[in-house]
N, CA, C and O atoms as a DFTB+ gen file, in Angstrom:
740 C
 N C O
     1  1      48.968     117.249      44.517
     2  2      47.726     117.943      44.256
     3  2      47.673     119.161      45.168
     4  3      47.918     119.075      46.372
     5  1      47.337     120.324      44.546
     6  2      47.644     121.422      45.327
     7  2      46.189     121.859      45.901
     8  3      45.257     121.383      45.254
     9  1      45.922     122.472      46.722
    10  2      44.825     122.840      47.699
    11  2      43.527     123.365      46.336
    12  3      42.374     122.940      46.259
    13  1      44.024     124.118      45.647
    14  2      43.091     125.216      44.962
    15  2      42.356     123.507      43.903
    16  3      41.239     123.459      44.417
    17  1      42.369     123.014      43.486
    18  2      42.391     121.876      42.492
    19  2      41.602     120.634      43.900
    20  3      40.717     119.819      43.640
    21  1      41.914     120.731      44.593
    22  2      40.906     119.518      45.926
    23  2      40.331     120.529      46.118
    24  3      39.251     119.940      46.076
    25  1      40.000     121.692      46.323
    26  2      38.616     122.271      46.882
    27  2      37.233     122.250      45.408
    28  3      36.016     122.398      45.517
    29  1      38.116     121.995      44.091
    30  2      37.134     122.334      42.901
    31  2      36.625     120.810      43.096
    32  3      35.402     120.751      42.968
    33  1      37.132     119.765      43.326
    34  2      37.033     118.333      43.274
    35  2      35.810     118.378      44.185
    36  3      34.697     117.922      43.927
    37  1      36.206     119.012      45.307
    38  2      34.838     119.221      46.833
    39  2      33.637     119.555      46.516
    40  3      32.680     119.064      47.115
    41  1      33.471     120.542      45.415
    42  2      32.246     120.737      44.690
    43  2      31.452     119.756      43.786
    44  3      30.322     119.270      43.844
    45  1      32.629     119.649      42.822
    46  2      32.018     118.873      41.480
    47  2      31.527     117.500      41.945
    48  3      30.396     117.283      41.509
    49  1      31.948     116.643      42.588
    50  2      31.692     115.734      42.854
    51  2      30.410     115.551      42.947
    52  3      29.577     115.178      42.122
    53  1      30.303     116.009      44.604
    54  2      28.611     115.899      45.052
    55  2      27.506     116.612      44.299
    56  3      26.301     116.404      44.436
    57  1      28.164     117.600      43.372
    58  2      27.017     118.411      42.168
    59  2      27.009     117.405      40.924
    60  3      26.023     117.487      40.192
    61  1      27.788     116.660      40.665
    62  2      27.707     115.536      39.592
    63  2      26.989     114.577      40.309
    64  3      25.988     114.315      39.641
    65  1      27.011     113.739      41.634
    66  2      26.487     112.977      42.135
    67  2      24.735     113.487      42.283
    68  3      23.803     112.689      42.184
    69  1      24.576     114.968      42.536
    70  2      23.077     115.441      42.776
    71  2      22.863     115.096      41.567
    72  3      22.169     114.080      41.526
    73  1      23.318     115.719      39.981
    74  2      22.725     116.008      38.907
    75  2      22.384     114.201      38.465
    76  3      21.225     113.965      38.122
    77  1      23.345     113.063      38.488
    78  2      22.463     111.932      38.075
    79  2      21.842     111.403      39.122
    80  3      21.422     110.332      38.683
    81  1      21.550     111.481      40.144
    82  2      20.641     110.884      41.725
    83  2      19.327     111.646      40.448
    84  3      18.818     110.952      39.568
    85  1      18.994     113.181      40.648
    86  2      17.697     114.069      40.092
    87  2      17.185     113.082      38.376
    88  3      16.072     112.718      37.996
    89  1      18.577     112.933      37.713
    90  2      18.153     112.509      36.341
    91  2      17.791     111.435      36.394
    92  3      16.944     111.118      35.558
    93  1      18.428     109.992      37.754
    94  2      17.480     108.627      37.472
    95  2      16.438     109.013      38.375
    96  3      15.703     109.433      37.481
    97  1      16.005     109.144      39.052
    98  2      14.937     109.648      40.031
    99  2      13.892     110.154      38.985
   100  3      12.764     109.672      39.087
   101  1      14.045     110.759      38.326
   102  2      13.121     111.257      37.027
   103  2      12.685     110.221      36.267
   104  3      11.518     109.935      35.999
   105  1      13.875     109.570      35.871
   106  2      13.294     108.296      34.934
   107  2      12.617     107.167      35.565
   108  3      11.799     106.441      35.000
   109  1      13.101     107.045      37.043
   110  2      12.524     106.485      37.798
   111  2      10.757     106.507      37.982
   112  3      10.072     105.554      37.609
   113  1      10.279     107.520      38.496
   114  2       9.299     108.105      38.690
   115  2       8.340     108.411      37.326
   116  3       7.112     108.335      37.279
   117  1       9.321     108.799      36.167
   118  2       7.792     108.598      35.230
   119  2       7.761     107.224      34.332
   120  3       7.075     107.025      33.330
   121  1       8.585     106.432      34.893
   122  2       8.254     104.842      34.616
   123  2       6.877     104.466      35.345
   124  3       5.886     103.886      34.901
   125  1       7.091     104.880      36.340
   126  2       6.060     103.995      37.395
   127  2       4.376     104.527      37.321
   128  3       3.404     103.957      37.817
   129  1       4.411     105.971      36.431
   130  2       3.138     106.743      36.135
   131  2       2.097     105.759      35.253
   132  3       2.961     105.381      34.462
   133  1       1.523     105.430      35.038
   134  2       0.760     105.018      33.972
   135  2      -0.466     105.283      33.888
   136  3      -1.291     104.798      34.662
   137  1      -0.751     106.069      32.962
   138  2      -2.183     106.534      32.586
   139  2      -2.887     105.363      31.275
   140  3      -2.371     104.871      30.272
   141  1      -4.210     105.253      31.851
   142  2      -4.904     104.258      31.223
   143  2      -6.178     104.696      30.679
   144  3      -7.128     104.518      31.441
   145  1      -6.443     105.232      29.539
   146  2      -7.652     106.013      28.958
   147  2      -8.522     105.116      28.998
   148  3      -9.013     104.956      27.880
   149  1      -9.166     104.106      30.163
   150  2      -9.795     102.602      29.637
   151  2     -11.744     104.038      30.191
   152  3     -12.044     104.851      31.066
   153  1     -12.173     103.622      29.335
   154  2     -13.521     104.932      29.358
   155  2     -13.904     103.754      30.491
   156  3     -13.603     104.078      31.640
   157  1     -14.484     102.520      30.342
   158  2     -15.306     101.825      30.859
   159  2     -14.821     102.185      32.682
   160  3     -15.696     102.747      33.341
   161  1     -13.814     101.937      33.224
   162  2     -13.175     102.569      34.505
   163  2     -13.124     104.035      34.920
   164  3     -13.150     104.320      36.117
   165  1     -13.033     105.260      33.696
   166  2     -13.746     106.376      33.995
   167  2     -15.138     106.459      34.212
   168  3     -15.963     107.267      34.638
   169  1     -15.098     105.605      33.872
   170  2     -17.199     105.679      34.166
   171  2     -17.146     105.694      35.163
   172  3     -17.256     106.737      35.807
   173  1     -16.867     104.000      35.930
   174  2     -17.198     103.799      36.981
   175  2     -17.123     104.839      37.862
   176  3     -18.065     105.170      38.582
   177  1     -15.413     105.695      37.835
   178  2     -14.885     106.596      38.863
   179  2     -15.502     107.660      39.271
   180  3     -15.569     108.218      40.366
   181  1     -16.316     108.045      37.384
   182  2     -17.714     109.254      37.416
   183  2     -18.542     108.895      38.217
   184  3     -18.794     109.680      39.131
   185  1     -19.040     107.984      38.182
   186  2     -20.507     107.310      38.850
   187  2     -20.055     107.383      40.487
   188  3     -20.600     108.104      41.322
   189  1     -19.148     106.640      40.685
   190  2     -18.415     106.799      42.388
   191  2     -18.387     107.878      43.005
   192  3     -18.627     107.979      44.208
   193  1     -17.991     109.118      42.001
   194  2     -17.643     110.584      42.620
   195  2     -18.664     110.791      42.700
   196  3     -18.821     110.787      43.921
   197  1     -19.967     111.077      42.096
   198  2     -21.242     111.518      41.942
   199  2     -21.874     110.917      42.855
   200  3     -22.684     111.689      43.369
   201  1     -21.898     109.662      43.410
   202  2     -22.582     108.918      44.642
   203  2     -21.689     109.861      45.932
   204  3     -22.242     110.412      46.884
   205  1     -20.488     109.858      45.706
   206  2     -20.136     110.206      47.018
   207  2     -20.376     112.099      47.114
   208  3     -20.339     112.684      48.197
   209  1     -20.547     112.625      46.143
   210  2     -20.564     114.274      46.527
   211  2     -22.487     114.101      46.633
   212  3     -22.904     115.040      47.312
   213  1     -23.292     113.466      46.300
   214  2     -24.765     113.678      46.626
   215  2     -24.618     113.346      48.349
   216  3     -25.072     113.913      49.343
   217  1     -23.707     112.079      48.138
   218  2     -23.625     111.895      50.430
   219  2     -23.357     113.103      50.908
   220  3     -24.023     113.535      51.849
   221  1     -22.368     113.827      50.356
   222  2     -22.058     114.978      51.260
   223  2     -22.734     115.744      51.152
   224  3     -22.958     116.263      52.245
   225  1     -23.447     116.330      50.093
   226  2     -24.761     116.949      50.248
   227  2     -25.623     117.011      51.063
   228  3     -25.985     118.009      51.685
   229  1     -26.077     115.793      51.132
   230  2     -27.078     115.086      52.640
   231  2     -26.885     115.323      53.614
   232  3     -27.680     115.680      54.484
   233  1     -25.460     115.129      53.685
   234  2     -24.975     115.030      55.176
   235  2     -24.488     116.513      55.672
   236  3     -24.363     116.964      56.811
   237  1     -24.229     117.179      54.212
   238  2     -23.900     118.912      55.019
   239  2     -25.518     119.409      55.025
   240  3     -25.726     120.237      55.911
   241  1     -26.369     119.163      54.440
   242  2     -28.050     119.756      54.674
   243  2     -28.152     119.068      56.224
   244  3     -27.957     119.859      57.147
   245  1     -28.368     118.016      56.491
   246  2     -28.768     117.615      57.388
   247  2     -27.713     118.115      58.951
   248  3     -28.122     118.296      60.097
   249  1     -26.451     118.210      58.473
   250  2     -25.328     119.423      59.869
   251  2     -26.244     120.338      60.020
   252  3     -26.530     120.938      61.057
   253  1     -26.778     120.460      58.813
   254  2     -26.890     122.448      58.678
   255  2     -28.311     122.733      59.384
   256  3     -28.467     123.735      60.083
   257  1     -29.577     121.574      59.109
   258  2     -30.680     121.855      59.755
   259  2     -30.757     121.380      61.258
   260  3     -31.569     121.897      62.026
   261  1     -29.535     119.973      61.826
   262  2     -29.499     119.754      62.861
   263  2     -28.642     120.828      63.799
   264  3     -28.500     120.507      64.979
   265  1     -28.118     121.965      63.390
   266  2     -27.144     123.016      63.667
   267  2     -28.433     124.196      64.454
   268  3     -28.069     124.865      65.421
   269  1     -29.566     124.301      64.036
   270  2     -30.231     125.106      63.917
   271  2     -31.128     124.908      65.052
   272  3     -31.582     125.806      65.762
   273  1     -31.435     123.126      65.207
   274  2     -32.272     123.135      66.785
   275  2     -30.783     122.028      67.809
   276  3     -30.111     121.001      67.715
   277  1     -31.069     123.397      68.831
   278  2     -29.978     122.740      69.825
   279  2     -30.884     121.765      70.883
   280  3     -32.052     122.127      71.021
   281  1     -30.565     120.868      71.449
   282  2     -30.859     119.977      72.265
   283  2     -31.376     120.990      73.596
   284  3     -30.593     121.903      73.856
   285  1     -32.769     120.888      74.548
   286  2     -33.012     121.421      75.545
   287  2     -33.082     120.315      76.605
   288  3     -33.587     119.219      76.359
   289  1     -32.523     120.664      77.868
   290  2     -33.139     120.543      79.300
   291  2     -34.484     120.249      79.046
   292  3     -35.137     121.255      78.767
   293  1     -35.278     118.917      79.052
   294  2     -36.726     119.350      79.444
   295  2     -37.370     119.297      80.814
   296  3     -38.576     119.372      81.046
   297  1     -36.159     119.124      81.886
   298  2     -36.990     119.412      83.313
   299  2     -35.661     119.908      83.854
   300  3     -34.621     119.435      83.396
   301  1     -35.634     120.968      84.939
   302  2     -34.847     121.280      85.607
   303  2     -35.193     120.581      86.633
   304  3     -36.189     119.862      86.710
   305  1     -33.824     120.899      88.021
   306  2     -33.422     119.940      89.103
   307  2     -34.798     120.075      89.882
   308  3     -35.259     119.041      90.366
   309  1     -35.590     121.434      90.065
   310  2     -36.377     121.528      90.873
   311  2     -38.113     121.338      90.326
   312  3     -39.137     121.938      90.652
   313  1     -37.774     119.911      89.100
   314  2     -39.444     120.267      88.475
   315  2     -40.487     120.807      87.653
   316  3     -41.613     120.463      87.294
   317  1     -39.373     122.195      87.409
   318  2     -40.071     123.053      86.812
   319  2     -39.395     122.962      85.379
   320  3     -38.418     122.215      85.324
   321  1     -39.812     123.685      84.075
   322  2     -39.472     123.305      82.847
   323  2     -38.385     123.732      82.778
   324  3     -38.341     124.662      83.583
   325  1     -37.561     123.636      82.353
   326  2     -35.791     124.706      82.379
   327  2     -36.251     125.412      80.981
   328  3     -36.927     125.229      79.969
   329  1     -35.522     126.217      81.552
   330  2     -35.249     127.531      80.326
   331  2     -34.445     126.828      78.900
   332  3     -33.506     126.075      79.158
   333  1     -34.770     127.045      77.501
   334  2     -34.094     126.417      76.519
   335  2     -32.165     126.754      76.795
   336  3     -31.326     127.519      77.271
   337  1     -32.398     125.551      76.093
   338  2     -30.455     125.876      76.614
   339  2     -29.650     125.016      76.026
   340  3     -30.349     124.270      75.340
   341  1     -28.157     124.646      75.919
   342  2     -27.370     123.055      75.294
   343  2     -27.601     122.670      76.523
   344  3     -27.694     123.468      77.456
   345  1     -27.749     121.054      76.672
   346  2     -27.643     120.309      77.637
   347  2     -26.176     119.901      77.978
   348  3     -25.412     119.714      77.031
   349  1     -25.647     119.724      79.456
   350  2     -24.499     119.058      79.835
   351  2     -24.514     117.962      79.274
   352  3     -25.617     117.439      79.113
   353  1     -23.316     117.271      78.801
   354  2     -22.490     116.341      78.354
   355  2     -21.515     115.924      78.802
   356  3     -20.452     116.095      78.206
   357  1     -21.605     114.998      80.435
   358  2     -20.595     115.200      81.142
   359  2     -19.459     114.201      80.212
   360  3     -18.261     114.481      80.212
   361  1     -19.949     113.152      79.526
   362  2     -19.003     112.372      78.958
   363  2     -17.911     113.208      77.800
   364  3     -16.714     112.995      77.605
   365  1     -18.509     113.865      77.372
   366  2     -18.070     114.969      76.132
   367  2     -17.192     115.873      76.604
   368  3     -16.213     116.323      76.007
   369  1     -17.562     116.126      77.677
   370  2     -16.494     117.173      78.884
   371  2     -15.385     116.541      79.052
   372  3     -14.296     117.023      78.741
   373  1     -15.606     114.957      79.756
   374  2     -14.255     114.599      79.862
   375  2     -13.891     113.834      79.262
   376  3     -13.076     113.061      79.766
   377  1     -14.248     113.678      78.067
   378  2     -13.543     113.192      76.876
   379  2     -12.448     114.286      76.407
   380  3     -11.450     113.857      75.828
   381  1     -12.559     115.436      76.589
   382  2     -12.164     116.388      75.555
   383  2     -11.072     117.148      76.817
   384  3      -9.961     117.628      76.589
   385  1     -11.664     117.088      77.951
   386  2     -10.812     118.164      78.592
   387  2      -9.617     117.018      79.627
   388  3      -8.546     117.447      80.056
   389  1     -10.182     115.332      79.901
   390  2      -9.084     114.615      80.312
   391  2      -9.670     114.654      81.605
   392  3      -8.840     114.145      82.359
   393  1     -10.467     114.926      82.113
   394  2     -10.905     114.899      83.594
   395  2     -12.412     114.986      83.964
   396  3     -13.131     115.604      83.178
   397  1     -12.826     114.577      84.789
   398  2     -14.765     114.649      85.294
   399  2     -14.758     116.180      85.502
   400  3     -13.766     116.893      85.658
   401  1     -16.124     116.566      85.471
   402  2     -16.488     118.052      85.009
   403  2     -17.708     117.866      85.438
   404  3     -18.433     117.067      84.846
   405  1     -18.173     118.593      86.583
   406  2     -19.581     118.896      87.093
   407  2     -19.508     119.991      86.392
   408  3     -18.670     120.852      86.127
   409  1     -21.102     119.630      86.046
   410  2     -22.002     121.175      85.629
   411  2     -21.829     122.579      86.246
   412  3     -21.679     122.546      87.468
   413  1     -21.818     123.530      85.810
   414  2     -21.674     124.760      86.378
   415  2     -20.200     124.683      87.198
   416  3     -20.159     125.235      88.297
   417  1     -19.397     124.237      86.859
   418  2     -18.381     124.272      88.224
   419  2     -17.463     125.297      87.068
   420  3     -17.009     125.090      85.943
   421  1     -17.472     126.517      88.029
   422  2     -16.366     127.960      87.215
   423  2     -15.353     127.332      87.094
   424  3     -14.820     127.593      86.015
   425  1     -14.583     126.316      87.927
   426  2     -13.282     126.357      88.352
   427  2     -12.521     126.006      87.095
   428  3     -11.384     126.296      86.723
   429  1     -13.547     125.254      86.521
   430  2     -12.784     124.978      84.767
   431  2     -12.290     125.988      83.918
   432  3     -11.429     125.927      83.041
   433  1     -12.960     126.906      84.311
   434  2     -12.212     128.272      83.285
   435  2     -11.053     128.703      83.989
   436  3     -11.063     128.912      85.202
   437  1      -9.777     128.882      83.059
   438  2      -8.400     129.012      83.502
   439  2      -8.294     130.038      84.303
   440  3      -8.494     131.150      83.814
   441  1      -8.064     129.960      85.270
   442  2      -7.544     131.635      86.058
   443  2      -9.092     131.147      87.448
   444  3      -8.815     131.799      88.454
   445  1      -9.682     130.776      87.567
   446  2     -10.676     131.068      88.461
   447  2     -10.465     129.091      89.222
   448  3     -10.459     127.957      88.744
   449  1     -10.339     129.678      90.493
   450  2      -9.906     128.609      91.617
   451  2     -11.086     128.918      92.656
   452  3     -11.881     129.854      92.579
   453  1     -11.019     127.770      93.802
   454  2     -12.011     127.726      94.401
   455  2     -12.715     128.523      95.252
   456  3     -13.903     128.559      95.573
   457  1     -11.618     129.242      95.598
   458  2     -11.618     130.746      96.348
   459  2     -12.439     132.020      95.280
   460  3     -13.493     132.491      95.709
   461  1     -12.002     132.418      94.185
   462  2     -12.976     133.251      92.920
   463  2     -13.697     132.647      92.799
   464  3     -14.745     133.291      92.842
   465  1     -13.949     131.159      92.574
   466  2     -15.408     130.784      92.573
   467  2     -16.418     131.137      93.259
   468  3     -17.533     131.303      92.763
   469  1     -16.047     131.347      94.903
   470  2     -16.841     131.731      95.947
   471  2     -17.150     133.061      95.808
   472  3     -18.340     133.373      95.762
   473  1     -16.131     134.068      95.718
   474  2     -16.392     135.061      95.192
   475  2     -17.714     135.491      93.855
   476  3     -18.591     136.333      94.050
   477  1     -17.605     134.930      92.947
   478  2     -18.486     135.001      91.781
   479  2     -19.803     134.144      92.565
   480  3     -20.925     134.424      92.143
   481  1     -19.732     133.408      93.370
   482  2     -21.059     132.288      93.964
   483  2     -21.441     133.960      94.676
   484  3     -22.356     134.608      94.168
   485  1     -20.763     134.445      95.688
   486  2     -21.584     135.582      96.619
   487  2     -22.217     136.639      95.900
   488  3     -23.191     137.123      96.476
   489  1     -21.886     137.172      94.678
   490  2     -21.882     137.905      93.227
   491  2     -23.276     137.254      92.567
   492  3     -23.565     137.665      91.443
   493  1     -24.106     136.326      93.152
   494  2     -25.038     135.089      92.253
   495  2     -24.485     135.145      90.842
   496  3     -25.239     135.424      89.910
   497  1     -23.091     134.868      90.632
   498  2     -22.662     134.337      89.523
   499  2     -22.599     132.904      89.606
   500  3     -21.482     132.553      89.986
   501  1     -23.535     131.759      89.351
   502  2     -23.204     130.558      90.237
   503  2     -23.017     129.036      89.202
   504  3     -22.663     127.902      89.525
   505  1     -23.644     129.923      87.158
   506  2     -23.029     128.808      86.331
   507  2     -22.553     129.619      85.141
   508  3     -22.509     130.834      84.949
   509  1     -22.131     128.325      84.226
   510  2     -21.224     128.984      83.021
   511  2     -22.298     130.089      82.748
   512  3     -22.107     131.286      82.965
   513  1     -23.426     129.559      82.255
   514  2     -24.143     131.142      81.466
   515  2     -24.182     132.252      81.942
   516  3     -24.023     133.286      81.293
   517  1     -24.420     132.178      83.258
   518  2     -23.756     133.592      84.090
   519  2     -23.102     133.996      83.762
   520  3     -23.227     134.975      83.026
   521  1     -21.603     133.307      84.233
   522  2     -20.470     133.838      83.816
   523  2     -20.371     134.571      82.427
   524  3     -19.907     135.698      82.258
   525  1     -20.917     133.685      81.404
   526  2     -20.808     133.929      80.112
   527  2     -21.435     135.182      79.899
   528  3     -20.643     135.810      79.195
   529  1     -22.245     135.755      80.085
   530  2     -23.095     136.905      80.492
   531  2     -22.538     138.351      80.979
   532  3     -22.918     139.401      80.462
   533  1     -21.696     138.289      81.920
   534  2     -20.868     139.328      82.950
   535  2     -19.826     139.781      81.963
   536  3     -19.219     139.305      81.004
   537  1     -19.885     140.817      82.571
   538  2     -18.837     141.875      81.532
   539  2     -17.284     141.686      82.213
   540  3     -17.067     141.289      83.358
   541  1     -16.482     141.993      81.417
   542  2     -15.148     141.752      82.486
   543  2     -14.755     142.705      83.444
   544  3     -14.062     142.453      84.430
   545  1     -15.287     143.989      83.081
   546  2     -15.647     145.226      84.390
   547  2     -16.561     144.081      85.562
   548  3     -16.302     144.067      86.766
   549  1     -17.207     143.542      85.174
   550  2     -18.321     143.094      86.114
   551  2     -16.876     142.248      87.081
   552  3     -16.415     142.743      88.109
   553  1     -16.413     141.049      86.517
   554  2     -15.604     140.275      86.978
   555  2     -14.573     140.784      87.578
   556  3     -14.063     140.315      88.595
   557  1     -14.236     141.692      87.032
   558  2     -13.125     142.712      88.057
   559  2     -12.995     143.092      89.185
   560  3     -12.057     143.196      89.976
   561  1     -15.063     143.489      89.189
   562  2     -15.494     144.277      90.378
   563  2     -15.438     143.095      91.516
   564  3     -15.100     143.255      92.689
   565  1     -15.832     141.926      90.920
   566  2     -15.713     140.649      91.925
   567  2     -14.190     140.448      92.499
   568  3     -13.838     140.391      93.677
   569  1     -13.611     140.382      91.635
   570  2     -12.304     140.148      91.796
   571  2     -11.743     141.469      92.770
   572  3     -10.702     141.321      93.411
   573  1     -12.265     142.353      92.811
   574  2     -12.119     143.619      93.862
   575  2     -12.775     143.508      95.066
   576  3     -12.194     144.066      95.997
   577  1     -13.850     142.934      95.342
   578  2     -14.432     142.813      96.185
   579  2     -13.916     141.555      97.264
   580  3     -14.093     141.726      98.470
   581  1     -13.270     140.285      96.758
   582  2     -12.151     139.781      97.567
   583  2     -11.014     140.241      98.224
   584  3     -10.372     139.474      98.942
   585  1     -10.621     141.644      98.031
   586  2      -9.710     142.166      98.441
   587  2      -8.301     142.619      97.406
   588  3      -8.467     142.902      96.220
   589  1      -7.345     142.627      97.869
   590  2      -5.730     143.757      97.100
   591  2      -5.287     141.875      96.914
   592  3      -4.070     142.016      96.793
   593  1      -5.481     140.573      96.839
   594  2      -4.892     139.726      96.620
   595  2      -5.454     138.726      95.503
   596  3      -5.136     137.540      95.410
   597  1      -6.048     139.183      94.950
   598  2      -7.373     139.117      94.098
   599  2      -7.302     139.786      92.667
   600  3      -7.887     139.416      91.649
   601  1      -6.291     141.054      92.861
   602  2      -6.587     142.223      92.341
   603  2      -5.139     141.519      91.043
   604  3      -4.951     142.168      90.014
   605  1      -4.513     140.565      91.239
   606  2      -3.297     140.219      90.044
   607  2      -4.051     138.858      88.764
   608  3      -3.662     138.152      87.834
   609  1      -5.174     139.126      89.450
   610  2      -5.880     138.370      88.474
   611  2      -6.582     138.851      87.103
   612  3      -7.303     139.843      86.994
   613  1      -6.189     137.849      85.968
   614  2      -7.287     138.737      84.720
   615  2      -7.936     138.214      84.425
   616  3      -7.631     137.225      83.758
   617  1      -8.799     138.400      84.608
   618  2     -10.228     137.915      84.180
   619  2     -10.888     138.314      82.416
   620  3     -12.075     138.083      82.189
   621  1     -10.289     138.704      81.679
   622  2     -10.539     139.043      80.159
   623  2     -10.930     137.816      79.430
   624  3     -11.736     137.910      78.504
   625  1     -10.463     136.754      79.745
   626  2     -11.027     135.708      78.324
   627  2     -12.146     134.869      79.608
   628  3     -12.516     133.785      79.158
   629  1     -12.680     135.131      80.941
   630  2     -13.423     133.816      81.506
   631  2     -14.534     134.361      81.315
   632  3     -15.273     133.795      82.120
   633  1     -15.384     135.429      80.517
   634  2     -16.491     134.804      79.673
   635  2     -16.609     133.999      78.580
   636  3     -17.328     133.002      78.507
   637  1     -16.068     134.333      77.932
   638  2     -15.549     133.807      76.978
   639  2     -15.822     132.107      77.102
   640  3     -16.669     131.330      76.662
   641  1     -14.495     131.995      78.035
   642  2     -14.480     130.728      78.830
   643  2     -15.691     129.762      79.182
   644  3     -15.742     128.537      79.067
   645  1     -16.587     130.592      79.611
   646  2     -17.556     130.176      80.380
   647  2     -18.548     129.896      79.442
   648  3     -19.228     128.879      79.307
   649  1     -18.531     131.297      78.595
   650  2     -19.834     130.520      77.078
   651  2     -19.451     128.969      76.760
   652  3     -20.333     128.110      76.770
   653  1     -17.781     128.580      76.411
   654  2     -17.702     127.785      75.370
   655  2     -17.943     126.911      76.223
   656  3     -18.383     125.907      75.663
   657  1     -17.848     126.763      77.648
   658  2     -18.402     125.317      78.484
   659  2     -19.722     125.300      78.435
   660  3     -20.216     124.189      78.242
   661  1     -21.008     126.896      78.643
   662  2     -22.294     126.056      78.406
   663  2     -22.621     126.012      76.941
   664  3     -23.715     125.602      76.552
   665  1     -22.033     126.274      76.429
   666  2     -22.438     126.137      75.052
   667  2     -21.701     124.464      74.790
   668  3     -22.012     123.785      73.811
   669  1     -20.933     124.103      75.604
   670  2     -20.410     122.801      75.643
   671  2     -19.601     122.465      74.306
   672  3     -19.834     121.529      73.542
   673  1     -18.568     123.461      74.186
   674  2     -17.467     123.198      72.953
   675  2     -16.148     123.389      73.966
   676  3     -15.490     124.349      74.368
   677  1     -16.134     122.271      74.113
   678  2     -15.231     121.352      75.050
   679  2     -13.619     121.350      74.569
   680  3     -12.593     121.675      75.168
   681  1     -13.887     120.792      73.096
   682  2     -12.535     120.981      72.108
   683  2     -11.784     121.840      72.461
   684  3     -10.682     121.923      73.003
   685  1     -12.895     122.782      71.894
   686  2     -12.833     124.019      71.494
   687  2     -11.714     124.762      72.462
   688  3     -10.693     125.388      72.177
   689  1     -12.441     124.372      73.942
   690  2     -11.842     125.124      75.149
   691  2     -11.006     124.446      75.806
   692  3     -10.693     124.870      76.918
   693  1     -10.570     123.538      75.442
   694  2      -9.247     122.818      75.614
   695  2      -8.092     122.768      74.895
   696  3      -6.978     122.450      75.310
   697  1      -8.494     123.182      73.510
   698  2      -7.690     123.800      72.684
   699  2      -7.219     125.076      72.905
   700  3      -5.999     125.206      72.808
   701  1      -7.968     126.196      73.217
   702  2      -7.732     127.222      73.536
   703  2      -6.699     126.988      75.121
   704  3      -5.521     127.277      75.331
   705  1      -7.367     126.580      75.697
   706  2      -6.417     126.316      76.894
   707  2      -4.605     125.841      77.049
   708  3      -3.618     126.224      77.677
   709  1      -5.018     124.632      75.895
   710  2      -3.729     124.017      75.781
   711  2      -2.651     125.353      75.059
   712  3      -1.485     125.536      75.411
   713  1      -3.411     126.197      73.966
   714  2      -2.605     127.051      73.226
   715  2      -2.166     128.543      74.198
   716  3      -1.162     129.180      73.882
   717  1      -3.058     128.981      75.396
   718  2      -2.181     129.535      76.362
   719  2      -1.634     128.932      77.663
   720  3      -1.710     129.584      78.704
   721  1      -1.309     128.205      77.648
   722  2      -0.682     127.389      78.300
   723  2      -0.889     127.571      79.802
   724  3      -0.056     127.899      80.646
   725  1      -2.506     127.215      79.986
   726  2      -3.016     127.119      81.251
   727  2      -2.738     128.654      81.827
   728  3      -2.515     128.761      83.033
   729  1      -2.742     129.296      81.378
   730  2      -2.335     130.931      81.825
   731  2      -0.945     131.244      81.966
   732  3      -0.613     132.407      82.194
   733  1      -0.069     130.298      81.850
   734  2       1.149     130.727      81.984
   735  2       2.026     131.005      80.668
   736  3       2.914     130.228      80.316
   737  1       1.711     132.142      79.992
   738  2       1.875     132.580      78.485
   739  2       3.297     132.756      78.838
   740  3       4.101     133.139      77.988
């Protein structure tokens, strides 16, 4: 058997072996189909779908009007009424981010350690909504005001940052976190 005649064999084979594997696989597969015009079981399936898309109805009206009033603080630490706001969720925090999470603590937003924290504390930048608030010129200027060792820091996404903790979308900002990889892109 000469070379040119075993290389045609090298082909045909496994292309004859694909072409009946595809042709019982076919017969295979629309054996096992069976459609059953039985009306009395379309009913039911009508009636089932129709119960279950009125639930979701309900249940997306009721997202949609519970979306609209957010949960308030009704006493702050010192007595007085707190300003409307989302309330902390420390369980929700560390459900989502893997670790305990005091309120207001910056240090959760990626890039800001205990040292910029102090910095932004002397700044009366002292919780997320602050933060969330400050322009990144603003944060810069902080970040300048620690000194030339201070100055390799970016501060561009920790408002950002800081909304999605008081706004308490935890996921959200752990997702984001996990996808730049703790700052080290």
């Amino acid at each position: 058997m000469d070379f040119e005649n075993m290389n045609l064999w090298c082909w045909a084979i496994p292309l004859l072996v694909g072409v009946l594997c595809a042709y019982f696989g076919f017969l295979i597969g629309k054996s096992g189909t069976q459609t059953t015009d039985d009306p009395a079981n379309l009913k039911l399936l009508q009636d089932k779908n129709a119960k279950l898309e009125a639930e979701l109805a309900a249940c997306n009206k009721k997202l949609t009007s519970s979306s609209d009033s957010t949960p308030v603080a009704s006493m702050a630490p010192s007595g007085t009424t707190a300003a409307k706001g989302p309330v902390f969720n420390a369980a929700a925090a560390k459900s989502a981010m893997g670790f305990k999470i005091k309120q207001d603590d910056l240090t959760i937003v990626e890039g800001i350690g205990p040292k910029i924290e102090g910095l932004f504390h002397n700044h009366d930048i002292k919780t997320w909504k602050a933060l969330s608030e400050t322009t990144v010129a603003k944060c810069r200027d902080v970040l300048n005001s620690g000194g030339n060792r201070y100055k390799m820091h970016d501060p561009a996404s920790w408002p950002m940052q800081g909304k999605m903790c008081y706004e308490g979308k935890w996921k959200d900002l752990a997702k984001w976190q996990d996808k730049h990889k703790h700052g080290k892109l």
